[in-house]
XYZ file of C-alpha atoms in Angstrom:
555
model
C -62.293 54.873 21.266
C -65.668 53.675 22.696
C -66.148 50.460 24.663
C -67.685 48.593 21.736
C -64.711 49.272 19.511
C -62.347 48.336 22.326
C -64.126 45.016 22.885
C -64.008 44.209 19.184
C -60.296 44.995 19.075
C -59.587 42.829 22.122
C -61.693 39.998 20.669
C -59.886 40.286 17.320
C -56.480 40.167 18.995
C -57.527 37.161 21.052
C -58.802 35.451 17.922
C -55.502 36.101 16.143
C -53.599 34.648 19.087
C -55.767 31.532 19.113
C -55.421 31.095 15.361
C -51.663 31.494 15.691
C -51.602 28.989 18.543
C -53.748 26.534 16.587
C -51.515 26.948 13.551
C -48.468 26.341 15.727
C -50.057 23.255 17.274
C -51.061 21.997 13.840
C -47.560 22.590 12.540
C -46.094 20.694 15.491
C -48.555 17.868 14.934
C -47.625 17.675 11.266
C -43.940 17.641 12.231
C -44.517 14.933 14.851
C -46.561 12.830 12.440
C -43.955 13.263 9.708
C -41.158 12.412 12.147
C -43.096 9.377 13.311
C -43.597 8.214 9.732
C -39.906 8.748 8.920
C -38.936 6.836 12.067
C -41.317 4.037 11.110
C -39.895 3.875 7.607
C -36.340 3.962 8.991
C -37.142 1.203 11.463
C -38.944 -0.827 8.815
C -36.003 -0.438 6.436
C -33.483 -1.513 9.037
C -35.738 -4.233 10.371
C -36.076 -5.627 6.862
C -32.325 -5.275 6.337
C -31.592 -7.060 9.623
C -33.700 -9.954 8.352
C -31.483 -10.306 5.292
C -29.191 -13.320 5.323
C -25.483 -13.035 5.919
C -23.252 -13.879 2.939
C -22.440 -17.567 2.459
C -19.292 -19.005 3.957
C -17.689 -22.137 5.376
C -19.316 -23.690 8.462
C -17.629 -22.900 11.757
C -17.312 -24.218 15.279
C -18.991 -22.830 18.402
C -17.100 -19.929 20.006
C -14.049 -20.017 17.698
C -16.076 -19.893 14.479
C -13.859 -20.252 11.391
C -10.578 -19.597 13.192
C -9.096 -22.997 12.356
C -10.160 -22.759 8.701
C -8.414 -19.440 8.080
C -4.710 -20.165 8.465
C -2.096 -17.411 8.633
C 0.104 -19.339 6.215
C -0.937 -18.958 2.564
C -4.340 -17.626 3.566
C -4.701 -15.969 0.141
C -4.953 -19.419 -1.438
C -7.688 -20.370 1.016
C -9.569 -17.188 0.073
C -9.177 -18.000 -3.606
C -10.585 -21.510 -3.186
C -13.524 -20.171 -1.163
C -14.408 -17.952 -4.118
C -15.456 -21.000 -6.156
C -17.635 -22.365 -3.365
C -19.214 -19.203 -1.992
C -18.926 -16.436 -4.596
C -17.995 -12.724 -4.414
C -18.675 -12.406 -0.667
C -17.429 -15.004 1.805
C -18.640 -14.660 5.390
C -16.498 -15.788 8.308
C -16.832 -15.683 12.068
C -13.486 -15.345 13.821
C -13.992 -15.661 17.591
C -17.302 -13.837 17.298
C -15.939 -11.109 15.021
C -17.732 -10.886 11.632
C -15.513 -10.914 8.558
C -16.325 -10.709 4.847
C -13.766 -11.661 2.198
C -14.209 -9.867 -1.149
C -13.142 -12.091 -4.044
C -14.189 -10.152 -7.166
C -13.220 -6.803 -8.663
C -16.858 -5.725 -9.004
C -17.704 -6.322 -5.334
C -14.509 -4.615 -4.186
C -15.105 -1.566 -6.392
C -18.731 -1.235 -5.303
C -18.064 -1.449 -1.572
C -14.617 0.070 -1.051
C -14.654 2.714 -3.790
C -18.272 3.685 -4.464
C -19.355 3.236 -0.839
C -16.048 4.348 0.656
C -17.716 6.315 3.470
C -19.051 3.059 4.906
C -15.896 0.993 4.475
C -12.928 3.220 5.331
C -12.508 2.050 8.910
C -9.726 -0.149 10.253
C -9.933 -3.163 12.522
C -7.301 -1.801 14.878
C -4.522 -4.155 15.869
C -4.303 -3.540 19.612
C -0.599 -4.354 19.781
C 0.688 -2.846 16.506
C -1.798 -0.022 16.047
C -2.640 1.041 19.586
C 0.179 0.031 21.930
C 3.296 -0.043 19.717
C 2.500 2.937 17.469
C 0.034 4.720 19.809
C -2.227 5.571 16.869
C 0.491 7.467 14.970
C 0.863 4.858 12.219
C -1.255 5.970 9.252
C -1.933 2.381 8.207
C -3.751 1.554 11.447
C -5.608 4.826 12.007
C -9.356 5.055 11.735
C -10.445 7.358 8.925
C -10.890 10.446 11.077
C -10.025 14.141 10.897
C -6.471 13.464 12.035
C -5.900 10.933 9.281
C -7.267 13.349 6.682
C -4.814 15.935 7.999
C -1.950 13.464 7.586
C -3.085 12.722 4.035
C -3.116 16.447 3.221
C 0.436 16.780 4.497
C 1.592 13.905 2.292
C -0.097 15.091 -0.896
C 2.188 18.085 -1.474
C 5.296 15.933 -1.677
C 3.868 12.792 -3.251
C 1.329 13.918 -5.867
C 1.808 13.011 -9.573
C 3.515 16.312 -10.436
C 5.976 15.969 -7.563
C 6.627 12.319 -8.411
C 7.687 13.284 -11.942
C 10.084 15.927 -10.592
C 12.040 13.309 -8.645
C 13.293 11.768 -11.900
C 16.959 12.861 -11.395
C 17.005 10.999 -8.074
C 15.564 7.872 -9.662
C 18.075 7.994 -12.517
C 20.914 8.158 -10.005
C 19.669 5.317 -7.794
C 18.810 3.056 -10.742
C 22.289 3.681 -12.178
C 23.710 2.669 -8.793
C 21.662 -0.552 -9.007
C 22.977 -1.386 -12.482
C 26.546 -0.749 -11.334
C 26.093 -2.816 -8.150
C 24.790 -5.758 -10.183
C 27.616 -5.434 -12.698
C 30.191 -5.463 -9.900
C 28.561 -8.347 -8.014
C 28.179 -10.435 -11.173
C 31.826 -10.343 -12.121
C 33.816 -13.501 -11.462
C 35.286 -13.974 -8.013
C 38.981 -13.254 -7.428
C 41.178 -16.140 -8.463
C 39.116 -17.046 -11.518
C 41.274 -15.159 -14.000
C 39.990 -15.395 -17.541
C 36.551 -16.598 -16.457
C 34.026 -14.080 -17.809
C 30.969 -16.075 -16.754
C 28.728 -13.894 -14.557
C 28.528 -15.122 -11.001
C 25.045 -16.035 -9.699
C 23.933 -14.203 -6.568
C 20.810 -13.209 -4.647
C 20.031 -9.614 -5.716
C 17.455 -8.935 -3.014
C 19.641 -6.576 -0.946
C 20.513 -4.491 -4.001
C 16.856 -4.273 -5.034
C 15.985 -3.088 -1.552
C 18.801 -0.537 -1.415
C 17.822 0.926 -4.794
C 14.102 1.198 -4.056
C 14.354 2.233 -0.435
C 17.344 4.439 -1.215
C 15.318 6.366 -3.793
C 12.566 7.023 -1.280
C 15.087 7.893 1.440
C 16.491 10.707 -0.705
C 12.994 11.990 -1.513
C 11.688 11.820 2.055
C 14.810 12.567 4.092
C 17.327 14.105 1.690
C 20.271 11.717 1.977
C 21.390 8.501 0.291
C 21.675 4.903 1.443
C 24.869 3.466 -0.016
C 26.689 0.251 0.737
C 29.866 2.048 1.793
C 28.066 4.025 4.521
C 28.305 2.108 7.842
C 24.846 3.352 8.899
C 23.114 1.943 5.811
C 23.079 -1.666 7.024
C 21.302 -0.686 10.246
C 18.713 1.408 8.416
C 18.053 -1.404 5.958
C 17.792 -4.022 8.700
C 15.320 -1.868 10.620
C 12.892 -2.068 7.705
C 12.524 -5.806 8.308
C 12.766 -5.770 12.101
C 10.877 -2.614 13.073
C 8.636 -2.993 16.154
C 5.386 -2.460 14.239
C 6.246 -5.310 11.882
C 7.243 -7.536 14.798
C 3.893 -6.846 16.459
C 2.067 -7.881 13.279
C 4.128 -11.031 12.817
C 3.847 -12.177 16.437
C 0.540 -10.842 17.789
C -0.049 -11.440 21.520
C -3.295 -12.638 23.073
C -4.519 -9.052 23.417
C -4.997 -8.931 19.627
C -7.252 -11.976 19.839
C -9.032 -10.864 23.016
C -9.005 -7.025 22.959
C -10.675 -6.836 26.382
C -7.313 -7.847 27.868
C -6.170 -4.295 27.125
C -7.995 -3.117 30.261
C -5.907 -5.334 32.548
C -3.490 -3.302 34.742
C 0.127 -2.887 33.652
C 1.415 -5.104 36.439
C -0.519 -8.026 34.952
C 0.118 -7.098 31.302
C 3.690 -7.908 30.261
C 2.835 -7.098 26.637
C 2.148 -3.464 27.616
C 5.640 -3.043 29.029
C 7.084 -4.667 25.920
C 4.919 -2.465 23.677
C 6.111 0.695 25.447
C 9.721 -0.304 24.852
C 8.948 -1.071 21.196
C 7.219 2.296 20.750
C 10.233 4.160 22.126
C 12.549 2.225 19.804
C 10.530 3.056 16.689
C 9.868 6.625 17.813
C 13.617 7.182 18.223
C 14.228 5.859 14.692
C 11.625 8.149 13.122
C 12.705 11.209 15.123
C 16.345 10.637 14.212
C 15.439 10.536 10.513
C 13.230 13.636 10.801
C 15.847 15.730 12.612
C 18.512 14.680 10.157
C 16.184 15.615 7.261
C 15.350 19.040 8.684
C 19.073 19.786 8.971
C 19.832 18.817 5.364
C 20.805 21.824 3.211
C 18.626 20.657 0.323
C 14.911 20.037 -0.095
C 13.141 16.891 1.141
C 9.541 15.922 1.862
C 10.063 15.632 5.631
C 11.351 19.208 5.764
C 8.418 20.406 3.634
C 5.880 18.647 5.885
C 7.485 20.036 9.049
C 7.548 23.562 7.594
C 3.922 23.304 6.422
C 2.733 22.050 9.811
C 4.463 24.962 11.559
C 3.375 27.606 9.037
C -0.276 26.533 9.147
C -0.333 26.135 12.946
C -1.415 22.515 12.715
C -0.262 21.776 16.270
C 1.621 18.629 15.294
C 4.425 17.408 17.531
C 7.761 16.277 16.123
C 6.802 12.740 17.103
C 3.603 12.862 15.055
C 5.320 14.388 12.019
C 8.102 11.816 12.238
C 5.557 8.981 12.183
C 3.684 10.514 9.224
C 6.875 10.360 7.144
C 8.241 7.218 8.780
C 5.116 5.214 8.017
C 5.495 6.025 4.320
C 9.135 4.986 4.414
C 8.552 1.699 6.242
C 5.538 0.801 4.078
C 7.793 0.955 1.030
C 10.584 -0.884 2.798
C 9.490 -4.299 1.625
C 6.674 -3.829 -0.902
C 8.658 -2.258 -3.760
C 11.746 -4.494 -3.365
C 9.440 -7.512 -3.244
C 7.775 -6.377 -6.460
C 11.153 -6.095 -8.232
C 12.035 -9.580 -6.988
C 8.752 -10.931 -8.388
C 9.528 -9.136 -11.650
C 12.851 -10.986 -11.814
C 11.113 -14.325 -11.207
C 8.670 -13.657 -14.041
C 11.412 -12.618 -16.473
C 13.343 -15.804 -15.669
C 10.260 -17.962 -16.154
C 8.906 -16.056 -19.172
C 11.933 -15.155 -21.335
C 9.581 -14.427 -24.256
C 8.295 -11.395 -22.372
C 11.803 -10.249 -21.457
C 13.053 -10.501 -25.031
C 10.006 -8.722 -26.434
C 10.607 -5.843 -24.019
C 14.287 -5.721 -24.960
C 13.361 -5.495 -28.628
C 11.160 -2.493 -27.821
C 14.005 -0.912 -25.852
C 16.471 -1.430 -28.700
C 14.072 0.235 -31.141
C 13.219 3.225 -28.944
C 16.339 3.772 -26.831
C 19.091 2.068 -28.770
C 22.420 0.937 -27.399
C 24.271 4.181 -26.831
C 22.500 5.504 -23.724
C 20.396 4.452 -20.736
C 16.599 4.719 -20.982
C 14.893 7.625 -19.203
C 11.328 8.612 -18.371
C 11.256 10.650 -21.579
C 11.124 7.332 -23.453
C 8.114 6.074 -21.521
C 5.293 7.239 -23.844
C 6.803 5.208 -26.709
C 7.185 2.015 -24.669
C 3.756 1.032 -23.311
C 4.839 -2.616 -23.213
C 7.105 -1.860 -20.227
C 4.147 -0.472 -18.288
C 2.159 -3.530 -19.338
C 4.815 -5.805 -17.808
C 4.764 -3.843 -14.544
C 0.966 -3.935 -14.323
C 0.922 -7.645 -15.129
C 3.535 -8.550 -12.502
C 1.598 -6.492 -9.969
C -1.573 -8.349 -10.922
C -0.166 -11.849 -11.247
C 1.846 -11.767 -8.030
C 0.430 -9.081 -5.706
C 2.911 -8.441 -2.910
C 0.114 -8.208 -0.319
C -2.123 -11.024 -1.621
C -4.700 -10.749 1.173
C -4.756 -6.960 1.057
C -4.982 -4.707 4.105
C -8.250 -5.102 5.997
C -10.943 -2.419 6.037
C -13.815 -2.133 8.534
C -17.479 -1.380 7.904
C -18.515 1.582 10.059
C -22.244 1.041 9.544
C -24.561 -1.760 8.519
C -24.994 -2.251 4.792
C -26.590 -4.513 2.203
C -25.092 -5.886 -0.998
C -26.354 -8.520 -3.428
C -29.217 -9.268 -1.052
C -26.873 -9.988 1.854
C -26.448 -8.117 5.119
C -23.033 -6.794 6.097
C -23.148 -5.932 9.813
C -21.546 -2.832 11.265
C -18.065 -3.620 12.551
C -17.360 -6.283 9.921
C -13.726 -6.787 8.921
C -13.508 -6.458 5.128
C -10.731 -8.486 3.505
C -9.787 -7.569 -0.065
C -8.347 -10.802 -1.408
C -5.914 -9.321 -3.943
C -4.886 -12.758 -5.168
C -8.527 -13.603 -5.941
C -9.206 -10.225 -7.560
C -6.167 -10.675 -9.791
C -7.625 -13.916 -11.136
C -11.137 -12.571 -11.647
C -12.042 -13.704 -15.161
C -14.913 -11.229 -15.364
C -12.373 -8.409 -15.005
C -9.239 -9.793 -16.682
C -10.556 -12.287 -19.207
C -10.705 -16.050 -19.552
C -6.901 -16.294 -19.363
C -6.656 -14.499 -16.003
C -4.649 -17.439 -14.626
C -1.894 -16.776 -17.175
C 0.964 -14.282 -17.104
C 0.375 -12.216 -20.257
C 1.315 -8.506 -20.302
C -0.367 -7.987 -23.674
C -3.770 -7.864 -21.963
C -2.917 -4.325 -20.762
C -2.367 -3.173 -24.349
C -5.579 -4.763 -25.599
C -7.792 -3.035 -23.022
C -7.544 0.272 -21.199
C -10.175 -0.432 -18.540
C -8.358 -3.061 -16.482
C -8.184 -2.354 -12.734
C -4.765 -1.864 -11.150
C -4.078 -4.344 -8.358
C -1.793 -3.430 -5.492
C -2.282 0.126 -4.202
C -5.419 -0.247 -2.099
C -8.929 1.116 -2.520
C -11.155 4.044 -1.713
C -10.116 6.572 0.885
C -7.302 4.308 2.051
C -5.461 4.119 -1.270
C -1.666 4.237 -0.866
C -0.558 7.908 -0.659
C 2.875 7.066 -2.057
C 1.617 5.217 -5.133
C 2.652 7.889 -7.663
C 6.257 7.939 -6.465
C 6.298 4.131 -6.180
C 5.175 3.771 -9.807
C 7.951 6.093 -10.989
C 10.550 4.146 -9.000
C 9.357 0.773 -10.288
C 9.298 1.947 -13.900
C 12.890 3.206 -14.001
C 14.230 0.134 -12.164
C 12.405 -2.378 -14.363
C 13.184 -0.548 -17.614
C 16.888 -0.229 -16.957
C 17.248 -3.836 -15.794
C 15.609 -4.996 -19.034
C 17.823 -2.703 -21.116
C 21.034 -3.893 -19.468
C 20.782 -7.584 -18.609
C 19.701 -11.027 -19.652
C 18.182 -12.458 -16.478
C 18.351 -16.227 -16.020
C 18.325 -18.971 -13.429
C 21.769 -20.405 -12.574
C 22.941 -23.841 -13.684
C 22.507 -26.636 -11.159
C 26.010 -28.165 -10.748
C 24.521 -31.633 -10.257
C 22.014 -31.808 -13.114
C 23.865 -29.361 -15.403
C 20.477 -27.816 -16.141
C 19.025 -24.469 -15.180
C 17.494 -24.408 -11.742
C 13.738 -24.000 -11.503
C 12.565 -20.808 -9.780
C 9.066 -21.815 -8.701
C 6.798 -18.794 -8.300
C 4.613 -20.833 -5.942
C 7.468 -21.082 -3.457
C 6.874 -18.068 -1.230
C 7.986 -16.599 2.074
C 6.081 -14.060 4.218
C 7.439 -10.889 5.801
C 4.480 -9.633 7.792
C 1.622 -9.184 5.320
C 4.038 -8.958 2.369
C 4.582 -12.184 0.425
C 7.628 -12.616 -1.783
C 9.423 -15.478 -3.507
C 11.688 -17.675 -1.432
C 15.346 -16.562 -1.620
C 17.060 -17.563 -4.852
C 20.099 -16.731 -6.934
C 20.010 -15.353 -10.463
C 22.490 -14.685 -13.244
C 22.677 -11.179 -14.732
C 24.521 -11.233 -18.049
C 25.224 -7.847 -19.686
C 23.567 -7.762 -23.105
C 26.854 -6.686 -24.654
C 30.097 -4.869 -24.035
C 28.215 -1.665 -24.789
C 26.166 -2.184 -21.603
C 29.259 -2.403 -19.408
C 30.858 0.611 -21.085
C 27.786 2.834 -20.701
C 27.166 1.827 -17.077
C 30.798 2.387 -16.102
C 31.036 5.704 -17.961
C 27.753 7.079 -16.597
C 28.584 5.946 -13.072
C 32.055 7.488 -13.127
C 30.626 10.804 -14.345
C 27.486 10.849 -12.197
C 26.644 13.740 -9.883
C 26.084 12.196 -6.444
C 25.281 15.509 -4.732
C 21.648 14.798 -3.848
C 21.311 18.097 -1.977
C 21.964 19.960 -5.219
C 19.593 17.620 -7.072
C 16.833 18.149 -4.506
C 17.326 21.924 -4.573
C 16.631 21.760 -8.311
C 13.462 19.822 -7.469
C 12.449 22.527 -4.992
C 12.925 25.250 -7.609
C 10.794 23.265 -10.062
C 8.102 23.100 -7.372
C 8.339 26.832 -6.830
C 9.479 26.436 -3.217
């Protein structure tokens, strides 16, 4: 190769390198310009969003904001009244913390369901969620990878197919309820010849039947009145440390920065540690008992799955996964059945219409079962209407916005507490019609697009809802089949007492009717005969029943 050719080759290579360098520089410049434009657009978008107004709401005071206008007692009524003044979104400032109350079905569906990724956070209760349960309670967890793992564990035992397989358990526990009521209603000793049913408060029996059903499913053993341990387990549902922390929040829940104060100056931390150990012991005791049961149960399935899949879950964590489900049902389902009783007493037309359906489909020679359900949509309509008309958690369970958002031209800041006012949603005329203030089950037969109130929204929907629905259906259906439900006679006025559905009592965030007595009159001698015969011939071996469930699941 001569020198001229060599020079040309060197020059060509140098030219290629320069062109490549220029192309690289140009590419980088294009990328930088594009990135700059994207950043400008992003900033402009967020700057314009930050200029949007906050939703309307009641005026507040300096520092405390709307604290005094948002009472703990009957707050759902306050939320409902705000709806008429401020609309679908009501903005509050509680000690500097932004809060938005959702008062319509449309707003709730748009934000919590369609935009679930932005609204699946939790405003963590420092005492209940952090100190007392140490983040193990599913209700208080942020929507993170650990929570998704817990949800996966629950699905296998609580999905719709599994819920249907638990029918033999529900038949047994609902039969126990009918027999308990029959026994309790009979005249007191010494009133020979008096066949008038005795009025009594059925709340304990409702709780035993509902919670007892779930206890068999989750832990594999029954809760019966004759068992000396049952009373303690039932009482714990209403006195558990997490519930106490919610009912009596300390200052650290109002001023979270107090959490950083040393133990020696934080008496609530010492108390919280003691409360955690108490609840942990309860959950671990239930888990260990469940694992040692000879038959199938959900706790055993979850523990086996966690071990088989190397999920690295401690016994404490597994026990809280199951225990949270159990405690969450401890008052919600019994409260629903109590509300159902109130509505049947106050709306006998509905009760008698349902009984006519039952007589036509089931007859009077056997108890109703889930096989009858497809031919009795009116029973489901009653359940949905009670759940709508008297939601057991009327202010819902708060969500938290994890990023800034905009809706209806209003700005919703990141870190805003989102309150789903279930009581307001249930009376949304745009969703339920002009008669939304009335108790009318027929609306659920006239339309098939009505939203279900009561099981939460989005990614935080209740994981036990399918089992809960099955439990509620069998309890409600069999009570309607067996009994006339009435208010007792007032001995002074000689008239039936008034059971006012506006007279309520709170248990944590659950709101139920104030305690009352009711009269359960068997609809005929045939009711007593069938209940007694079925009860005397019932198979109470739940381990055998749950083994049949396991075989049906293919386990």
